Coordinates of C-alpha atoms and ligand atoms in Angstrom, one line a residue:
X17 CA 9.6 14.9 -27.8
X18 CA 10.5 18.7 -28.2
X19 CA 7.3 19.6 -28.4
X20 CA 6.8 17.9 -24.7
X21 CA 9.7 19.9 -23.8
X22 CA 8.7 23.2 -25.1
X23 CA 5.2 22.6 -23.6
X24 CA 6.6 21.9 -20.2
X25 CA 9.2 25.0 -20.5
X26 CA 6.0 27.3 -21.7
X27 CA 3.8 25.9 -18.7
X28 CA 6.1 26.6 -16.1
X29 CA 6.6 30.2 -17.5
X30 CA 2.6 30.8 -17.2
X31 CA 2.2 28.6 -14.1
X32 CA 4.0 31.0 -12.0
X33 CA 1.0 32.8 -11.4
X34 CA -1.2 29.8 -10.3
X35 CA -1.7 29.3 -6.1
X36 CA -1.0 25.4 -5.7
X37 CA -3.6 23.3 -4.5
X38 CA -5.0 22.6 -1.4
X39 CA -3.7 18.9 -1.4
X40 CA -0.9 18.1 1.1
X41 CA 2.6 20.3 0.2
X42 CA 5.4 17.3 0.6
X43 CA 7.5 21.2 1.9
X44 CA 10.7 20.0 2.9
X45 CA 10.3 15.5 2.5
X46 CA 13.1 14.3 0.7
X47 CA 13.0 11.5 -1.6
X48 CA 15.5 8.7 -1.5
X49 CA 16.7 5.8 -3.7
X50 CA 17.8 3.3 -1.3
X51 CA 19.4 0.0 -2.9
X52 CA 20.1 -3.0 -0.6
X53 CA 22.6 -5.8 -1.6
X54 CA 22.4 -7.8 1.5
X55 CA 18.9 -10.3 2.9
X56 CA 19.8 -8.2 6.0
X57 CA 19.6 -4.6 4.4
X58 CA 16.4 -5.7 2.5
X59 CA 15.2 -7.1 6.1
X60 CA 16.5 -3.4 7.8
X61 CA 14.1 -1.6 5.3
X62 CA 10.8 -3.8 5.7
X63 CA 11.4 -2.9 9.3
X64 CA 11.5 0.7 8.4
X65 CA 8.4 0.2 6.0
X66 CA 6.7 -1.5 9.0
X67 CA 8.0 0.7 11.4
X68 CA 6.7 4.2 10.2
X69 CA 3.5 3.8 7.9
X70 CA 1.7 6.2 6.1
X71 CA -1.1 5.8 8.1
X72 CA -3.3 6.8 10.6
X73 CA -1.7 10.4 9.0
X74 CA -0.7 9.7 5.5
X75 CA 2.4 12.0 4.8
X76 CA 3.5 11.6 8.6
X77 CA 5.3 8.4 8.2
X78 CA 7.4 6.7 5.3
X79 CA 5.8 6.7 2.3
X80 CA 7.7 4.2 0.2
X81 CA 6.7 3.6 -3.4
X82 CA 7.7 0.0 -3.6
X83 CA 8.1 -2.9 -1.3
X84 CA 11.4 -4.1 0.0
X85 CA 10.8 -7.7 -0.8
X86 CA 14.8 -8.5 -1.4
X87 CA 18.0 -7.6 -1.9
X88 CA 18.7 -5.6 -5.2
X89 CA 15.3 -4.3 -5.2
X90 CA 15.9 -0.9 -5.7
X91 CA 13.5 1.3 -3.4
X92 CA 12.0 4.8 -3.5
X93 CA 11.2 6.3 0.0
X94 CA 9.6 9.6 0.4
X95 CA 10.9 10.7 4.0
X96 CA 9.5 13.6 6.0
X97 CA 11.6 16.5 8.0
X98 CA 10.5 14.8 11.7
X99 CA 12.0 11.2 10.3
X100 CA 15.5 12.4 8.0
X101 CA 17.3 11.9 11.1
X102 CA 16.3 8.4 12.1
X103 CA 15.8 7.5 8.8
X104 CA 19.2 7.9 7.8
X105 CA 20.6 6.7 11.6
X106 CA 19.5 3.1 10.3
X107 CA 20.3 3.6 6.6
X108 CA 23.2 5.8 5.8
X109 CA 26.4 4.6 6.1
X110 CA 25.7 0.8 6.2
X111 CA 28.1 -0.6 3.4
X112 CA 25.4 -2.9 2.3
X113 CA 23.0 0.1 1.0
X114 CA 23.5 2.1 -1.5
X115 CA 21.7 5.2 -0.3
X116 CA 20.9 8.4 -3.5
X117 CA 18.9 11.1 -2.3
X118 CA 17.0 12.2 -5.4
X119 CA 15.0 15.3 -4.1
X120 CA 15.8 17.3 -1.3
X121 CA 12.4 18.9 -1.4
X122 CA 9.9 17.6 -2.9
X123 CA 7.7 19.7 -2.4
X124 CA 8.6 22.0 -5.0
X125 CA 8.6 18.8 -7.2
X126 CA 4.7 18.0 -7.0
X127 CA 3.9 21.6 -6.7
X128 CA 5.4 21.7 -10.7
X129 CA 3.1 18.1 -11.1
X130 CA 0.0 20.0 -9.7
X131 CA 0.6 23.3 -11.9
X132 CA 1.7 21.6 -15.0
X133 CA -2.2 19.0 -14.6
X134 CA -3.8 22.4 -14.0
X135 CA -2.2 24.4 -17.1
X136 CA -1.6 22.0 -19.6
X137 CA -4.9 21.6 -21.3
X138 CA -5.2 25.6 -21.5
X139 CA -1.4 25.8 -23.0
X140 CA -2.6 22.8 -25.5
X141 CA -5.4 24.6 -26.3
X142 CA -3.2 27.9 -27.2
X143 CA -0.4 26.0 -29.1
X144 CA -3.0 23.5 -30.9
X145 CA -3.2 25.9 -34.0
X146 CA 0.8 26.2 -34.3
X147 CA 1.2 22.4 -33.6
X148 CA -0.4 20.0 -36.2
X149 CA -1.2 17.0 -34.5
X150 CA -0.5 13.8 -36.2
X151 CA -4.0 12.1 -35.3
X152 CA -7.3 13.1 -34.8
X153 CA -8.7 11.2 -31.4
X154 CA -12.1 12.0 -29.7
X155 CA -10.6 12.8 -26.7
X156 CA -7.8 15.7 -25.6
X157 CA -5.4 13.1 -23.5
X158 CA -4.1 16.2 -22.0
X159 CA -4.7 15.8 -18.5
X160 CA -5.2 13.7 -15.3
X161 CA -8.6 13.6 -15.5
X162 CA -11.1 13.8 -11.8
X163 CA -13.4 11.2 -11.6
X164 CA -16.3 13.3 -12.7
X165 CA -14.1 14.0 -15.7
X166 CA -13.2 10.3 -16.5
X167 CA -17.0 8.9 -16.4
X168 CA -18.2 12.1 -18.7
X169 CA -14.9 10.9 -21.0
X170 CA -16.2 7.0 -20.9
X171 CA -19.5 8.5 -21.8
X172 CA -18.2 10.3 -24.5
X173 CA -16.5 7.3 -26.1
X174 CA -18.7 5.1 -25.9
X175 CA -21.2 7.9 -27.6
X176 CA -18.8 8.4 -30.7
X177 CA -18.6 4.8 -30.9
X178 CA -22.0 4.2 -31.7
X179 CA -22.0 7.0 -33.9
X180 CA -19.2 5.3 -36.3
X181 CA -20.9 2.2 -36.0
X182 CA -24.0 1.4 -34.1
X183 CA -24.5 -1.4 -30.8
X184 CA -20.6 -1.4 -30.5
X185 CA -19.9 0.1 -27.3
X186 CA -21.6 -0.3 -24.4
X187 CA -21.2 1.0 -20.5
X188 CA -21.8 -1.4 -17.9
X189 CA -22.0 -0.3 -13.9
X190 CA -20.7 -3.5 -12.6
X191 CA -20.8 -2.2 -8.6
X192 CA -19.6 0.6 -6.6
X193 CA -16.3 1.4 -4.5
X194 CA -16.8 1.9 -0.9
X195 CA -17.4 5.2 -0.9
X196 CA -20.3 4.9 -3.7
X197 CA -18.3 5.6 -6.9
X198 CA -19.1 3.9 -10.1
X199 CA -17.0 1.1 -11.2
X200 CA -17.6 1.3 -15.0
X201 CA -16.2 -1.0 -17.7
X202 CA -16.8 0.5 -21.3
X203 CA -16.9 -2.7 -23.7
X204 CA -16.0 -2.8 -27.5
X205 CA -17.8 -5.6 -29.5
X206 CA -17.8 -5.3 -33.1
X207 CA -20.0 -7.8 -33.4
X208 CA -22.5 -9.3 -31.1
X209 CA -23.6 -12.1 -32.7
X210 CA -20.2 -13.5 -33.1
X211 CA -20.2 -16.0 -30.7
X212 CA -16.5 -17.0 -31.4
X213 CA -15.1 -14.3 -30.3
X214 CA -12.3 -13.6 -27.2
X215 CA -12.3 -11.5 -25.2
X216 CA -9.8 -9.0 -23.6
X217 CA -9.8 -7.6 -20.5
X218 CA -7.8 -4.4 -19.1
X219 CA -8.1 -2.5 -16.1
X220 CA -6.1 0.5 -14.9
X221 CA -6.1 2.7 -12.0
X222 CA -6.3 0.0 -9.1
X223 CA -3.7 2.1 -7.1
X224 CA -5.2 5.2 -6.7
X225 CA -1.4 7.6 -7.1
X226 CA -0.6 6.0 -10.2
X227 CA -2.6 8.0 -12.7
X228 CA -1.1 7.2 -15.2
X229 CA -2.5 4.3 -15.7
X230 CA -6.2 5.1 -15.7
X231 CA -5.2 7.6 -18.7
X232 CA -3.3 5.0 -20.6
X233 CA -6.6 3.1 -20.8
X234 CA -8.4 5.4 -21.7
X235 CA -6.2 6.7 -24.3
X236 CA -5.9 3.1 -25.9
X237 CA -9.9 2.8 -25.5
X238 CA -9.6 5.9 -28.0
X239 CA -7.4 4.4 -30.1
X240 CA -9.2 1.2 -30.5
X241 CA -12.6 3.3 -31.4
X242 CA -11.2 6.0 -33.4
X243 CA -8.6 3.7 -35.6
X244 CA -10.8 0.4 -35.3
X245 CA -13.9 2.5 -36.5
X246 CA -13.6 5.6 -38.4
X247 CA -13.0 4.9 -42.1
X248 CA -10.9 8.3 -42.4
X249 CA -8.6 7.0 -39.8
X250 CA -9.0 3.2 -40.3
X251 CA -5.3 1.7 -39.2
X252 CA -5.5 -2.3 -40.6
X253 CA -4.4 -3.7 -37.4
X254 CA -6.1 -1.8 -35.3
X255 CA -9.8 -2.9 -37.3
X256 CA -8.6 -6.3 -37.3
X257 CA -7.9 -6.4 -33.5
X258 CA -11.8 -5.4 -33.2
X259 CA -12.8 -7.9 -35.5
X260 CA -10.8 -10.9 -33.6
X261 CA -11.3 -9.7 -29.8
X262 CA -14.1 -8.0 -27.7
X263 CA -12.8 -5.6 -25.4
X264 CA -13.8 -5.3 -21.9
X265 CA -11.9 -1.9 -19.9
X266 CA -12.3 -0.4 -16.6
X267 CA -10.2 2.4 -16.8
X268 CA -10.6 3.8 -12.6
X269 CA -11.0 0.1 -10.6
X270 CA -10.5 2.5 -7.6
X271 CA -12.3 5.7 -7.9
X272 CA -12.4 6.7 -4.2
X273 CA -8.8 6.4 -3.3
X274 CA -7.9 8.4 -7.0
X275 CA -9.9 11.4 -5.7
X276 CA -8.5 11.2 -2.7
X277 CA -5.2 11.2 -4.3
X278 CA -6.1 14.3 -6.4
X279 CA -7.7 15.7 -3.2
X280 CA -6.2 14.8 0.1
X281 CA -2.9 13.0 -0.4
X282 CA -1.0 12.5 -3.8
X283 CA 0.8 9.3 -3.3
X284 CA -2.7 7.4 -1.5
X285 CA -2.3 3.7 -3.0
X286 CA -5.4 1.8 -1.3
X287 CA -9.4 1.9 -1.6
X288 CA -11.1 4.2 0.9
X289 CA -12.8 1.9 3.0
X290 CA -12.7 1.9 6.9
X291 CA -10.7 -0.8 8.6
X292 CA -11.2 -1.6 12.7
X293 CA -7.7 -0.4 14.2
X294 CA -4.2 -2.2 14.6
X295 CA -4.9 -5.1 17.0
X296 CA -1.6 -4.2 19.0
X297 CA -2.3 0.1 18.7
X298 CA -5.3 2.4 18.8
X299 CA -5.2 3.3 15.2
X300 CA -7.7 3.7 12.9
X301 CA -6.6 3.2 9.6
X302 CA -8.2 3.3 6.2
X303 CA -7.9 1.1 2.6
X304 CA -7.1 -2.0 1.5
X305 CA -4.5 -2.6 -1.5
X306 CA -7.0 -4.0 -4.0
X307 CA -4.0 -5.9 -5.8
X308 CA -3.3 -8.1 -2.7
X309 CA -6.8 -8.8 -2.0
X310 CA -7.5 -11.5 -4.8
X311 CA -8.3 -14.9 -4.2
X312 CA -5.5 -16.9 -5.2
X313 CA -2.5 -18.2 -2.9
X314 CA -4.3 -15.0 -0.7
X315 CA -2.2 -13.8 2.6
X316 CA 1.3 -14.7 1.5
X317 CA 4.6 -12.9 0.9
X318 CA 4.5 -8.9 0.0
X319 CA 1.0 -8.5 1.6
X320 CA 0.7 -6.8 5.3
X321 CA -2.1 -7.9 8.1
X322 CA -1.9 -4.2 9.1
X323 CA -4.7 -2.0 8.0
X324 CA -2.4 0.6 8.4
X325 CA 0.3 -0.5 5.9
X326 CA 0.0 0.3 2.1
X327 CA 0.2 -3.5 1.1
X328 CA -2.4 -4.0 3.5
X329 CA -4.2 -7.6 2.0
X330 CA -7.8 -7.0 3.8
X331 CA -10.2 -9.4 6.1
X332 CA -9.9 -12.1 3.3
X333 CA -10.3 -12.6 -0.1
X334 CA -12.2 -9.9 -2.1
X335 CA -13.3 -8.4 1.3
X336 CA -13.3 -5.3 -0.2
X337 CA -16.2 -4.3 -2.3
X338 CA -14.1 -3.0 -5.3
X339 CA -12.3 -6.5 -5.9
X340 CA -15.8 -8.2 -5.0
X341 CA -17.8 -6.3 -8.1
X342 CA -14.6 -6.6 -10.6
X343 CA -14.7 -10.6 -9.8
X344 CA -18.5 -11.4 -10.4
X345 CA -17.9 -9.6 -13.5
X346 CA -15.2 -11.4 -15.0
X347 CA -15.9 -14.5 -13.6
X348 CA -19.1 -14.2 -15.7
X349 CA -17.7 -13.4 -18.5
X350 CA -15.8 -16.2 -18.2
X351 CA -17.8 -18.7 -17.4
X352 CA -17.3 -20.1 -21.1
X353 CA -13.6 -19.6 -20.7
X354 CA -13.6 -16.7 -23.5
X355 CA -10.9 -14.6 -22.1
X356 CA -7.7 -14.6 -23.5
X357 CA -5.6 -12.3 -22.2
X358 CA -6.2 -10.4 -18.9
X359 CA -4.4 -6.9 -18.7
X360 CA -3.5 -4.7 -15.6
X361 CA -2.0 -1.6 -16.2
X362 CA 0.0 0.0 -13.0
X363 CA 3.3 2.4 -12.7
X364 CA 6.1 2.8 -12.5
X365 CA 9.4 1.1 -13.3
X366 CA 8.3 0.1 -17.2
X367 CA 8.1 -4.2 -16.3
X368 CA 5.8 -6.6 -18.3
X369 CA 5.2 -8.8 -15.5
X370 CA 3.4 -12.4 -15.9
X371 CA 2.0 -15.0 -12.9
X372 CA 3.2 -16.2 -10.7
X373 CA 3.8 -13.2 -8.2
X374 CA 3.2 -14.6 -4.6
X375 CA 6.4 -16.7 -4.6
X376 CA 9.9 -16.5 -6.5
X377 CA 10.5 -19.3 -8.5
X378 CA 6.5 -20.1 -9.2
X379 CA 5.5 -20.5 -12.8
X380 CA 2.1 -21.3 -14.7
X381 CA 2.2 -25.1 -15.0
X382 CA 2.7 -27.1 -17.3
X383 CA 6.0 -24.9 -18.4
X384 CA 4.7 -24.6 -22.2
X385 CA 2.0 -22.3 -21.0
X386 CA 4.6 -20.4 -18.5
X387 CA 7.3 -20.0 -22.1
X388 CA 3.9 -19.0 -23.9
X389 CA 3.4 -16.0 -21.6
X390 CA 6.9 -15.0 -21.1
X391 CA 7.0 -14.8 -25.2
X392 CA 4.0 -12.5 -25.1
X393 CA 5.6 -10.2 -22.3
X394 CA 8.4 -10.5 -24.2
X395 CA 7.2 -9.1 -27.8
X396 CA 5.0 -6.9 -25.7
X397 CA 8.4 -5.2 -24.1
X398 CA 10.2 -5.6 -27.4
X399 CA 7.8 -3.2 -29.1
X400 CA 7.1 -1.1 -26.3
X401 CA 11.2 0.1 -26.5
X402 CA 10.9 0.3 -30.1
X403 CA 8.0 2.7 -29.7
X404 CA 10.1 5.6 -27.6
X405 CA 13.4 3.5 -26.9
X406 CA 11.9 3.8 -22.8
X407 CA 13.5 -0.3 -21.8
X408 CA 10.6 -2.8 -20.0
X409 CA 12.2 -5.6 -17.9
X410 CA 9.6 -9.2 -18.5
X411 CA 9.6 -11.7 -15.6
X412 CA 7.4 -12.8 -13.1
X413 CA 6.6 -10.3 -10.3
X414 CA 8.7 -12.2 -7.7
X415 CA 11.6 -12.9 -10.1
X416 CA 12.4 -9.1 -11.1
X417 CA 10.4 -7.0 -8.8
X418 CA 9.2 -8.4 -5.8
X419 CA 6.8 -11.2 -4.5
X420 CA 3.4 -10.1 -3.8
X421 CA 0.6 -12.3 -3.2
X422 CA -2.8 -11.9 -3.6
X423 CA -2.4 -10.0 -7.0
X424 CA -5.1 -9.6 -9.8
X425 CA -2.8 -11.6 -12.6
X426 CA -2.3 -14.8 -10.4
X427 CA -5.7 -15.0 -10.0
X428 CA -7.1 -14.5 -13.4
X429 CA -4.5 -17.2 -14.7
X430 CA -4.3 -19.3 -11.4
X431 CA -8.2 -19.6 -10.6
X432 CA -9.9 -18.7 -13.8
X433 CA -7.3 -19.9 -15.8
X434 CA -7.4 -17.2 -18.0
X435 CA -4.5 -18.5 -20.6
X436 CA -2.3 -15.0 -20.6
X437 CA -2.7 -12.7 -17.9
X438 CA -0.5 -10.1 -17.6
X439 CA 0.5 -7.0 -15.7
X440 CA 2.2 -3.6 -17.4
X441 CA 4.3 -1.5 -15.1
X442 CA 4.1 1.9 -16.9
X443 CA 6.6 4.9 -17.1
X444 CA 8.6 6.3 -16.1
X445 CA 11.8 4.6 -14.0
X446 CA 11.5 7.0 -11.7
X447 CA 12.8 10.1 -12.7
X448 CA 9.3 12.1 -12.2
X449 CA 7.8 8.5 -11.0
X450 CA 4.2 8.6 -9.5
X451 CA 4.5 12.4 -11.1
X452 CA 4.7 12.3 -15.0
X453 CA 3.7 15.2 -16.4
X454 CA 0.5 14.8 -18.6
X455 CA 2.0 15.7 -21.8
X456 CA 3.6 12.4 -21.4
X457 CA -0.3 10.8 -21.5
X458 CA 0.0 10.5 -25.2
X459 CA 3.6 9.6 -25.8
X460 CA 2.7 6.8 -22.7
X461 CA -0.3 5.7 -24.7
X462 CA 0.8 5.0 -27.6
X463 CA 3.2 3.0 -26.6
X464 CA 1.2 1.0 -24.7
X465 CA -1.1 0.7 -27.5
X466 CA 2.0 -0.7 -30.1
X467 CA 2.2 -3.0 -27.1
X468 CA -1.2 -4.3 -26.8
X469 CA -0.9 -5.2 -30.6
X470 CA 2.7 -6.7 -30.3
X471 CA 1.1 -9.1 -27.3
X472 CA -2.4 -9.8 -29.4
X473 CA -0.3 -10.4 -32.7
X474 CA 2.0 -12.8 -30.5
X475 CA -0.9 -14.4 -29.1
X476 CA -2.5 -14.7 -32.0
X477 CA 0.3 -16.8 -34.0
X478 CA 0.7 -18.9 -30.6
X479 CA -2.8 -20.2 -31.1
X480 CA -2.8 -20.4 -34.8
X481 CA 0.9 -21.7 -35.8
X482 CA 2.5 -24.7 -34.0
X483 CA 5.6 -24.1 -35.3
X484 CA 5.9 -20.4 -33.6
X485 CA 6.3 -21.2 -30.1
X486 CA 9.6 -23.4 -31.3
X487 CA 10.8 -20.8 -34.3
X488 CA 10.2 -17.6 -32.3
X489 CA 9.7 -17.8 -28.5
X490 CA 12.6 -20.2 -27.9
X491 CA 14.8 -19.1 -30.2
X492 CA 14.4 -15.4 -28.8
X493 CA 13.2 -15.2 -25.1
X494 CA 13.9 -16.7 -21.7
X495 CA 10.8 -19.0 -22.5
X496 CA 13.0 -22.2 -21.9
X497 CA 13.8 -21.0 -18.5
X498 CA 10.4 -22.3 -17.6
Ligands
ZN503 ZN1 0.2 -0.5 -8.9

């Protein structure tokens, strides 16, 4: 941790000298917390959200970083100058909102983000002889990679993988994004004749402003290679986990609206892809939210019919070619039911979230397999805190975040009937938020990495031991809630 800190404290000494980029500034928008304790003030900010989108002009509406779904959902809202005043004419001083404004500029705040992306790797580079790293992995995890950058990273995995032990690790173009980006899932097999074997699946990077995510994958692909392969660094677990489960990641699900992100406008959320305007307005607005365009219970709650909203569900199920190419492919692979668990990784607000999402009060059916899931969120979270003490709230979407339909986890339990399907909320809480600095990309990682083996070991006894579900979920979760 002080080593973060003294890396941050150096790189804003030597960023001084670096121009910012040519993304959008964010001079002057201030960030708020606003939290609403009535149905009313949640129903007062929807109108807001629906009121002032991002779109047709990202950055000249209300950017908010989570939906409004109820009361006591706690939401970030990035307002510009133009909007302060109206913003806070319906907000402040309503006794039923708590309103905390957390930056008054924020510009200055993703200015720092963009510097400390741009200098870290150089200021690693310079301090890597003074500081001994603990472990040796093939890649730096030392920056928010481009999308170039991320494909020649994959590449370079998958290279050393084979190295360590030949035919393990494979890359497989499974389609494109809009745009014509590869979509690229880089799979571990041990072994390929083992025709017992589960699988895993874990994506990252649907929304395009929450890199963190696509990093965390990557980082726990390394992990999994470098600690599941290499004798020097062989970690028990970790070769077991490789010996019991094939691993199937696709660390940028949306590559055109990340590079957007890193180009155009940092907090984009959606896919690129053109959308006819607002029936009611002349706008033309782009993306769809890939993680309300699923299949399952499609078009509900927490999903928007406006192309120009952030939540915005798309033309129909998998309309959008990103969704379309990640569903053939998993619905091959399991077409003899040999996925096990089914992994999304998102930020922030550090949840472990399990189906169903689309409605409050929905659970996987019969309740056993619902009390199964919540244990494996549960030791997931447990060992997530006890990896850097940051707290991960388990639930269902709707219960303790907010409903949203349409979602990748619903669908992979609720159509394919994947038996644990799961979806990670990342750091932080929201103190840097959509802007973690990248020398968090490690700490992040292996966190999430003691997680995935928390979850796999939890799984793992669940299907094994008929007595664990009664000795250790029940006896220490909220699985008889279900
Ligand atoms: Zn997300």
């Amino acid at each position: 941790m002080k080593i973060c800190l003294l890396l941050i404290a150096a790189g804003l000494l030597i960023c001084q000298t670096v121009q910012g980029g040519k993304t959008f500034s964010f001079e002057g928008y201030r960030l708020y917390r606003a939290d609403p304790f009535t149905k009313e003030a949640a129903a007062v900010l929807r109108s807001l959200h629906d009121a002032y989108p991002s779109e047709p002009e990202p950055g000249l509406g209300l950017t908010f970083f989570n939906y409004p779904s109820h009361r006591n959902v706690k939401v970030d809202i990035l307002v510009p100058p133009r909007l302060v005043s109206a913003f806070r004419k319906a907000v402040a001083g309503r006794p039923d909102i708590q309103l905390e404004l957390l930056h008054r500029n924020y510009g200055r705040v993703a200015a720092q983000a963009d510097r400390e992306n741009r200098q870290f790797p150089r200021l690693m580079k310079r301090l890597r002889r003074a500081v001994r790293r603990s472990d040796q992995l093939i890649l730096n995890h030392n920056q928010y990679l481009r999308y170039d950058q991320l494909l020649e990273a994959v590449n370079t995995l998958a290279q050393q993988c084979n190295l360590l032990r030949s035919n393990t690790c494979r890359q497989q173009e499974i389609g494109s994004a809009y745009e014509g980006r590869k979509l690229i899932v880089l799979r571990i097999e041990k072994s390929q004749t083992d025709k017992q074997k589960r699988k895993v699946w874990i994506d990252g990077g649907i929304h395009a402003r929450e890199w963190i995510s696509p990093a965390t994958v990557l980082y726990m692909a390394d992990v999994l290679i470098s600690k599941g392969l290499n004798r020097r660094m062989w970690t028990p677990e970790v070769v077991a986990l490789l010996d019991y489960y094939d691993f199937l990641m696709l660390p940028l699900y949306n590559p055109d609206g990340y590079e957007y992100s890193h180009s155009h406008y940092r907090f984009w959320r959606k896919n690129r892809q053109t959308n006819g305007g607002h029936p009611s307005q002349s706008r033309v607005c782009r993306g769809v939210d890939l993680n309300r365009n699923y299949g399952y219970k499609w078009g509900g709650s927490g999903s928007s019919s406006d192309p120009c909203q952030d939540n915005y569900r798309g033309t129909g199920p998998f309309s959008a070619m990103e969704s379309a190419a990640v569903k053939r492919f998993v619905e091959q692979e399991n077409s003899d039911k040999k996925i096990l668990l089914f992994l999304s990784y998102h930020s922030y607000g550090q949840y472990v979230l399990m189906p169903f999402g689309f409605k409050r009060g929905a659970y996987p059916r019969p309740a056993l397999s619902a009390g199964k899931m919540s244990c494996v969120a549960f030791f997931g979270s447990r060992e997530m805190f006890a990896t850097n003490h940051r707290f991960y709230i388990h639930g269902t979407s709707a219960d303790v975040l907010y409903e949203a339909s349409g979602g990748s986890d619903d669908w992979a339990h609720g159509s394919l009937e994947v038996p644990y399907s799961l979806t990670v909320e990342l750091p932080d809480d929201g103190a840097y938020g959509f802007l973690l600095p990248p020398a968090y990309i490690r700490n992040v990682g292996s966190e999430a990495v003691r997680g995935l083996l928390a979850m796999l070991r939890t799984i793992h006894d669940l299907e094994t031991n008929t007595n664990f579900y009664r000795t250790r979920c029940l006896a220490h979760t909220a699985a008889s809630d279900y």
